[in-house]
mmCIF file of C-alpha atoms in Angstrom:
data_model
loop_
_atom_site.group_PDB
_atom_site.id
_atom_site.type_symbol
_atom_site.label_atom_id
_atom_site.label_comp_id
_atom_site.label_asym_id
_atom_site.label_seq_id
_atom_site.Cartn_x
_atom_site.Cartn_y
_atom_site.Cartn_z
ATOM 1 C CA MET A 1 8.794 -34.050 -18.427
ATOM 2 C CA GLU A 2 10.353 -34.306 -14.958
ATOM 3 C CA ARG A 3 8.079 -35.127 -12.049
ATOM 4 C CA PHE A 4 8.845 -31.943 -10.092
ATOM 5 C CA VAL A 5 8.412 -28.626 -11.908
ATOM 6 C CA PHE A 6 9.432 -25.258 -10.455
ATOM 7 C CA PHE A 7 8.313 -21.864 -11.731
ATOM 8 C CA GLY A 8 10.327 -18.871 -10.577
ATOM 9 C CA GLY A 9 11.084 -15.311 -11.515
ATOM 10 C CA LYS A 10 10.931 -11.710 -10.422
ATOM 11 C CA GLY A 11 8.049 -10.683 -8.185
ATOM 12 C CA GLY A 12 4.940 -9.677 -10.097
ATOM 13 C CA VAL A 13 5.756 -11.293 -13.442
ATOM 14 C CA GLY A 14 2.956 -13.864 -13.263
ATOM 15 C CA LYS A 15 4.611 -16.949 -11.770
ATOM 16 C CA THR A 16 1.413 -18.031 -10.047
ATOM 17 C CA THR A 17 -0.687 -17.586 -13.173
ATOM 18 C CA VAL A 18 1.750 -19.598 -15.281
ATOM 19 C CA SER A 19 2.279 -22.350 -12.702
ATOM 20 C CA CYS A 20 -1.464 -22.762 -12.131
ATOM 21 C CA ALA A 21 -2.161 -22.747 -15.876
ATOM 22 C CA TYR A 22 0.519 -25.386 -16.379
ATOM 23 C CA ALA A 23 -0.857 -27.509 -13.524
ATOM 24 C CA TYR A 24 -4.368 -27.189 -14.973
ATOM 25 C CA ARG A 25 -3.118 -28.242 -18.406
ATOM 26 C CA CYS A 26 -1.353 -31.281 -16.916
ATOM 27 C CA ALA A 27 -4.509 -32.337 -15.079
ATOM 28 C CA ASP A 28 -6.615 -31.760 -18.186
ATOM 29 C CA ALA A 29 -4.234 -34.035 -20.101
ATOM 30 C CA GLY A 30 -4.867 -36.836 -17.608
ATOM 31 C CA VAL A 31 -1.843 -36.301 -15.350
ATOM 32 C CA LYS A 32 -2.602 -36.388 -11.619
ATOM 33 C CA THR A 33 -1.106 -33.078 -10.493
ATOM 34 C CA LEU A 34 -0.421 -31.151 -7.291
ATOM 35 C CA VAL A 35 0.339 -27.422 -7.389
ATOM 36 C CA VAL A 36 2.171 -26.084 -4.333
ATOM 37 C CA SER A 37 2.604 -22.425 -3.437
ATOM 38 C CA THR A 38 5.695 -21.446 -1.465
ATOM 39 C CA ASP A 39 5.121 -17.756 -2.168
ATOM 40 C CA PRO A 40 3.980 -15.715 0.866
ATOM 41 C CA ALA A 41 1.511 -13.889 -1.399
ATOM 42 C CA HIS A 42 -0.528 -17.116 -1.715
ATOM 43 C CA SER A 43 -2.245 -16.220 -4.958
ATOM 44 C CA VAL A 44 -3.076 -19.830 -5.840
ATOM 45 C CA SER A 45 -6.229 -19.440 -3.752
ATOM 46 C CA ASP A 46 -7.077 -16.341 -5.792
ATOM 47 C CA VAL A 47 -6.494 -18.094 -9.115
ATOM 48 C CA PHE A 48 -8.895 -20.917 -8.311
ATOM 49 C CA ASP A 49 -11.206 -18.793 -6.118
ATOM 50 C CA GLN A 50 -10.826 -21.356 -3.344
ATOM 51 C CA GLU A 51 -8.989 -21.332 -0.017
ATOM 52 C CA PHE A 52 -6.143 -23.825 0.379
ATOM 53 C CA GLY A 53 -4.117 -24.813 3.421
ATOM 54 C CA ASP A 54 -0.929 -26.748 4.052
ATOM 55 C CA ASP A 55 -2.502 -30.094 3.123
ATOM 56 C CA PRO A 56 -3.409 -31.021 -0.464
ATOM 57 C CA GLU A 57 -7.030 -30.296 -1.365
ATOM 58 C CA SER A 58 -8.930 -30.987 -4.566
ATOM 59 C CA VAL A 59 -9.457 -27.996 -6.828
ATOM 60 C CA ALA A 60 -13.199 -27.619 -7.276
ATOM 61 C CA GLY A 61 -14.414 -28.511 -10.740
ATOM 62 C CA VAL A 62 -11.030 -29.774 -11.958
ATOM 63 C CA ASP A 63 -10.385 -33.501 -12.055
ATOM 64 C CA ARG A 64 -6.928 -34.788 -11.124
ATOM 65 C CA LEU A 65 -5.765 -31.420 -9.739
ATOM 66 C CA ASP A 66 -4.990 -30.699 -6.083
ATOM 67 C CA ALA A 67 -3.458 -27.605 -4.518
ATOM 68 C CA MET A 68 -1.821 -26.549 -1.268
ATOM 69 C CA GLU A 69 -0.263 -23.367 0.117
ATOM 70 C CA ILE A 70 2.701 -23.487 2.476
ATOM 71 C CA ASP A 71 2.659 -20.615 4.954
ATOM 72 C CA PRO A 72 6.274 -19.508 5.553
ATOM 73 C CA GLU A 73 5.621 -18.136 9.042
ATOM 74 C CA ASP A 74 3.831 -21.309 10.141
ATOM 75 C CA GLU A 75 6.658 -23.391 8.712
ATOM 76 C CA MET A 76 9.202 -21.256 10.547
ATOM 77 C CA GLN A 77 7.427 -21.826 13.862
ATOM 78 C CA ARG A 78 7.036 -25.554 13.172
ATOM 79 C CA HIS A 79 10.679 -25.837 12.156
ATOM 80 C CA LEU A 80 11.893 -24.125 15.333
ATOM 81 C CA GLN A 81 9.570 -26.219 17.485
ATOM 82 C CA GLU A 82 10.938 -29.440 16.000
ATOM 83 C CA ILE A 83 14.477 -28.274 16.734
ATOM 84 C CA ARG A 84 13.458 -27.253 20.251
ATOM 85 C CA GLU A 85 11.871 -30.627 20.998
ATOM 86 C CA GLY A 86 14.761 -32.583 19.527
ATOM 87 C CA LEU A 87 17.406 -30.694 21.474
ATOM 88 C CA SER A 88 15.406 -30.697 24.714
ATOM 89 C CA GLU A 89 15.550 -34.493 24.731
ATOM 90 C CA GLN A 90 19.325 -34.502 24.432
ATOM 91 C CA VAL A 91 20.551 -31.794 26.817
ATOM 92 C CA SER A 92 20.315 -31.111 30.516
ATOM 93 C CA THR A 93 17.317 -29.271 31.941
ATOM 94 C CA ALA A 94 19.556 -26.324 32.728
ATOM 95 C CA MET A 95 20.298 -25.888 29.027
ATOM 96 C CA VAL A 96 16.679 -25.885 27.841
ATOM 97 C CA SER A 97 16.007 -22.226 28.653
ATOM 98 C CA GLU A 98 19.185 -21.177 26.842
ATOM 99 C CA ILE A 99 18.170 -23.257 23.820
ATOM 100 C CA ASN A 100 14.775 -21.557 23.788
ATOM 101 C CA ARG A 101 16.430 -18.144 23.984
ATOM 102 C CA GLN A 102 18.777 -18.919 21.103
ATOM 103 C CA LEU A 103 15.945 -20.277 18.966
ATOM 104 C CA GLU A 104 13.848 -17.180 19.546
ATOM 105 C CA MET A 105 16.808 -15.073 18.446
ATOM 106 C CA SER A 106 17.276 -17.239 15.349
ATOM 107 C CA HIS A 107 13.732 -16.500 14.159
ATOM 108 C CA GLY A 108 14.869 -13.354 12.396
ATOM 109 C CA THR A 109 18.345 -14.421 11.343
ATOM 110 C CA PRO A 110 19.331 -14.562 7.648
ATOM 111 C CA GLY A 111 18.585 -17.955 6.147
ATOM 112 C CA ALA A 112 16.108 -19.081 8.815
ATOM 113 C CA TYR A 113 13.142 -18.453 6.513
ATOM 114 C CA GLU A 114 14.783 -20.348 3.650
ATOM 115 C CA ALA A 115 15.755 -23.276 5.903
ATOM 116 C CA ALA A 116 12.196 -23.687 7.182
ATOM 117 C CA LEU A 117 10.706 -23.373 3.705
ATOM 118 C CA PHE A 118 13.296 -25.781 2.319
ATOM 119 C CA ASP A 119 12.239 -28.409 4.856
ATOM 120 C CA ALA A 120 8.606 -27.841 3.916
ATOM 121 C CA PHE A 121 8.921 -28.246 0.174
ATOM 122 C CA VAL A 122 11.317 -31.199 0.397
ATOM 123 C CA THR A 123 8.848 -32.866 2.763
ATOM 124 C CA VAL A 124 6.175 -32.331 0.112
ATOM 125 C CA MET A 125 8.440 -33.899 -2.514
ATOM 126 C CA ARG A 126 9.318 -36.813 -0.263
ATOM 127 C CA GLU A 127 6.094 -37.536 1.618
ATOM 128 C CA GLU A 128 3.154 -35.823 -0.089
ATOM 129 C CA SER A 129 3.991 -36.517 -3.715
ATOM 130 C CA ASP A 130 3.311 -40.268 -3.934
ATOM 131 C CA PRO A 131 -0.277 -39.952 -5.250
ATOM 132 C CA TYR A 132 0.820 -37.529 -7.982
ATOM 133 C CA GLU A 133 2.483 -37.919 -11.342
ATOM 134 C CA ARG A 134 3.556 -34.263 -11.356
ATOM 135 C CA VAL A 135 4.145 -31.700 -8.609
ATOM 136 C CA VAL A 136 4.265 -28.033 -9.623
ATOM 137 C CA PHE A 137 5.877 -25.444 -7.339
ATOM 138 C CA ASP A 138 4.901 -21.786 -7.496
ATOM 139 C CA THR A 139 7.941 -20.293 -5.795
ATOM 140 C CA ALA A 140 8.873 -17.060 -4.060
ATOM 141 C CA PRO A 141 10.694 -14.308 -6.017
ATOM 142 C CA THR A 142 13.996 -15.228 -7.640
ATOM 143 C CA GLY A 143 16.473 -14.332 -4.881
ATOM 144 C CA SER A 144 14.739 -16.416 -2.229
ATOM 145 C CA THR A 145 14.257 -19.312 -4.629
ATOM 146 C CA LEU A 146 17.927 -19.411 -5.627
ATOM 147 C CA ARG A 147 18.965 -19.479 -1.971
ATOM 148 C CA LEU A 148 16.398 -22.193 -1.337
ATOM 149 C CA LEU A 149 17.561 -24.397 -4.190
ATOM 150 C CA GLY A 150 21.198 -23.984 -3.196
ATOM 151 C CA LEU A 151 20.612 -25.351 0.298
ATOM 152 C CA PRO A 152 21.031 -29.113 -0.377
ATOM 153 C CA ASP A 153 24.721 -28.814 -1.250
ATOM 154 C CA PHE A 154 25.455 -26.205 1.409
ATOM 155 C CA LEU A 155 23.642 -28.010 4.210
ATOM 156 C CA GLY A 156 24.914 -31.396 3.081
ATOM 157 C CA ASP A 157 28.509 -30.238 3.557
ATOM 158 C CA TRP A 158 27.580 -28.694 6.903
ATOM 159 C CA ILE A 159 25.984 -31.935 8.118
ATOM 160 C CA ASP A 160 29.037 -33.936 7.021
ATOM 161 C CA ARG A 161 31.195 -31.663 9.153
ATOM 162 C CA LEU A 162 28.863 -32.003 12.142
ATOM 163 C CA LEU A 163 28.871 -35.797 11.795
ATOM 164 C CA TYR A 164 32.660 -35.800 11.739
ATOM 165 C CA LYS A 165 32.848 -33.598 14.842
ATOM 166 C CA ARG A 166 30.286 -35.686 16.705
ATOM 167 C CA LYS A 167 32.159 -38.911 15.965
ATOM 168 C CA GLN A 168 35.367 -37.277 17.140
ATOM 169 C CA SER A 169 33.654 -36.237 20.359
ATOM 170 C CA ILE A 170 32.295 -39.727 21.013
ATOM 171 C CA ASP A 171 35.690 -41.260 20.282
ATOM 172 C CA LEU A 172 37.309 -38.989 22.870
ATOM 173 C CA PHE A 173 34.647 -39.854 25.442
ATOM 174 C CA GLU A 174 35.219 -43.565 24.863
ATOM 175 C CA LYS A 175 38.974 -43.211 25.147
ATOM 176 C CA ALA A 176 38.481 -41.351 28.424
ATOM 177 C CA ALA A 177 36.631 -44.301 29.996
ATOM 178 C CA ILE A 178 38.570 -45.692 32.961
ATOM 179 C CA GLY A 179 38.648 -49.359 33.945
ATOM 180 C CA ASP A 180 35.217 -50.941 33.906
ATOM 181 C CA MET A 181 33.422 -47.601 33.766
ATOM 182 C CA GLU A 182 31.048 -47.381 30.842
ATOM 183 C CA PRO A 183 31.896 -44.600 28.390
ATOM 184 C CA ARG A 184 29.681 -41.551 28.683
ATOM 185 C CA ARG A 185 28.773 -41.821 25.023
ATOM 186 C CA LEU A 186 28.424 -44.780 22.679
ATOM 187 C CA MET A 187 28.689 -44.515 18.911
ATOM 188 C CA ASP A 188 25.849 -46.999 18.352
ATOM 189 C CA GLY A 189 22.496 -45.533 19.267
ATOM 190 C CA ASP A 190 23.780 -42.018 19.855
ATOM 191 C CA PRO A 191 20.675 -39.808 19.377
ATOM 192 C CA VAL A 192 22.643 -36.875 17.996
ATOM 193 C CA LEU A 193 24.361 -39.032 15.382
ATOM 194 C CA GLU A 194 21.044 -40.603 14.432
ATOM 195 C CA ARG A 195 19.435 -37.193 14.013
ATOM 196 C CA LEU A 196 22.338 -35.890 11.950
ATOM 197 C CA GLN A 197 22.251 -38.988 9.759
ATOM 198 C CA ARG A 198 18.532 -38.503 9.105
ATOM 199 C CA ARG A 199 19.200 -34.906 8.103
ATOM 200 C CA LYS A 200 22.015 -36.021 5.814
ATOM 201 C CA GLU A 201 19.675 -38.477 4.061
ATOM 202 C CA PHE A 202 17.052 -35.717 3.813
ATOM 203 C CA PHE A 203 19.507 -33.370 2.079
ATOM 204 C CA GLU A 204 20.809 -36.125 -0.189
ATOM 205 C CA TYR A 205 17.261 -36.879 -1.311
ATOM 206 C CA ALA A 206 16.652 -33.181 -1.988
ATOM 207 C CA GLY A 207 19.852 -32.818 -3.990
ATOM 208 C CA ASP A 208 19.153 -35.902 -6.092
ATOM 209 C CA ALA A 209 15.520 -34.934 -6.702
ATOM 210 C CA MET A 210 16.397 -31.423 -7.852
ATOM 211 C CA ARG A 211 19.331 -32.499 -10.006
ATOM 212 C CA ASN A 212 17.725 -35.505 -11.676
ATOM 213 C CA HIS A 213 13.948 -35.263 -11.372
ATOM 214 C CA ALA A 214 13.127 -31.553 -11.513
ATOM 215 C CA ALA A 215 12.623 -28.936 -14.211
ATOM 216 C CA PHE A 216 12.965 -25.182 -13.648
ATOM 217 C CA PHE A 217 11.170 -22.513 -15.638
ATOM 218 C CA LEU A 218 11.777 -18.802 -15.239
ATOM 219 C CA VAL A 219 8.849 -16.481 -15.922
ATOM 220 C CA LEU A 220 9.541 -12.923 -17.071
ATOM 221 C CA ASN A 221 7.922 -9.854 -18.552
ATOM 222 C CA PRO A 222 9.333 -8.136 -21.660
ATOM 223 C CA ASP A 223 11.031 -5.364 -19.699
ATOM 224 C CA GLN A 224 14.683 -4.750 -18.939
ATOM 225 C CA LEU A 225 14.453 -5.353 -15.185
ATOM 226 C CA SER A 226 12.825 -8.753 -15.663
ATOM 227 C CA VAL A 227 15.291 -9.707 -18.383
ATOM 228 C CA ASN A 228 18.263 -8.682 -16.234
ATOM 229 C CA GLU A 229 17.040 -10.605 -13.189
ATOM 230 C CA THR A 230 16.282 -13.670 -15.293
ATOM 231 C CA GLY A 231 19.797 -13.544 -16.712
ATOM 232 C CA ARG A 232 21.270 -13.433 -13.221
ATOM 233 C CA ALA A 233 19.031 -16.320 -12.174
ATOM 234 C CA ILE A 234 20.252 -18.443 -15.082
ATOM 235 C CA GLU A 235 23.826 -17.720 -14.037
ATOM 236 C CA GLY A 236 22.883 -18.754 -10.502
ATOM 237 C CA PHE A 237 21.492 -22.065 -11.723
ATOM 238 C CA THR A 238 24.601 -22.824 -13.717
#
């Protein structure tokens, strides 16, 4: 079985119950397991009758099983704050207030929720998963999950384009240098390029992990709506 296991499906079909039962079974079989909720409903705490936060915590009475719940709103705020801090270091003071205004506007834009949540669960896969042999994700309803899982390819292409544009910009700055004047930008050590390159590596890791080290299970009820949505989800995966 792959190291990362995702359970998805229509809202209300029992994704949390199945993902927690699977995680429990893995732990009971001797596999050190982490179950992660990315669903705003946060029912993992209800299943185990124990409150969980955004750091892994041991499930009481169950050896080798930890759990954590990622809060989408908290992740959104953290995501925007990281962007704000990164950009504030690279632009003039006069631009900071405009950046803050644009970021506040972006809070409710389509895709912002998925981007923040994507960063959170890939960070779990990349940085929190080392102690575990298996990481189980209890995901949000199907539509959000499909958008989430499609982000590595989409954002990877976007980052490639940004890298190309940034290099073009630096090249023009360097060509504009006159005499002994130092160019306004240098390719080596450029903070924007470095940040973009880190993001590119982040997306490449996510894409590789989900293509080669992840399994996806769709949970459904025996009713036509669930069957139809599951069929569309399978088409989305393929």
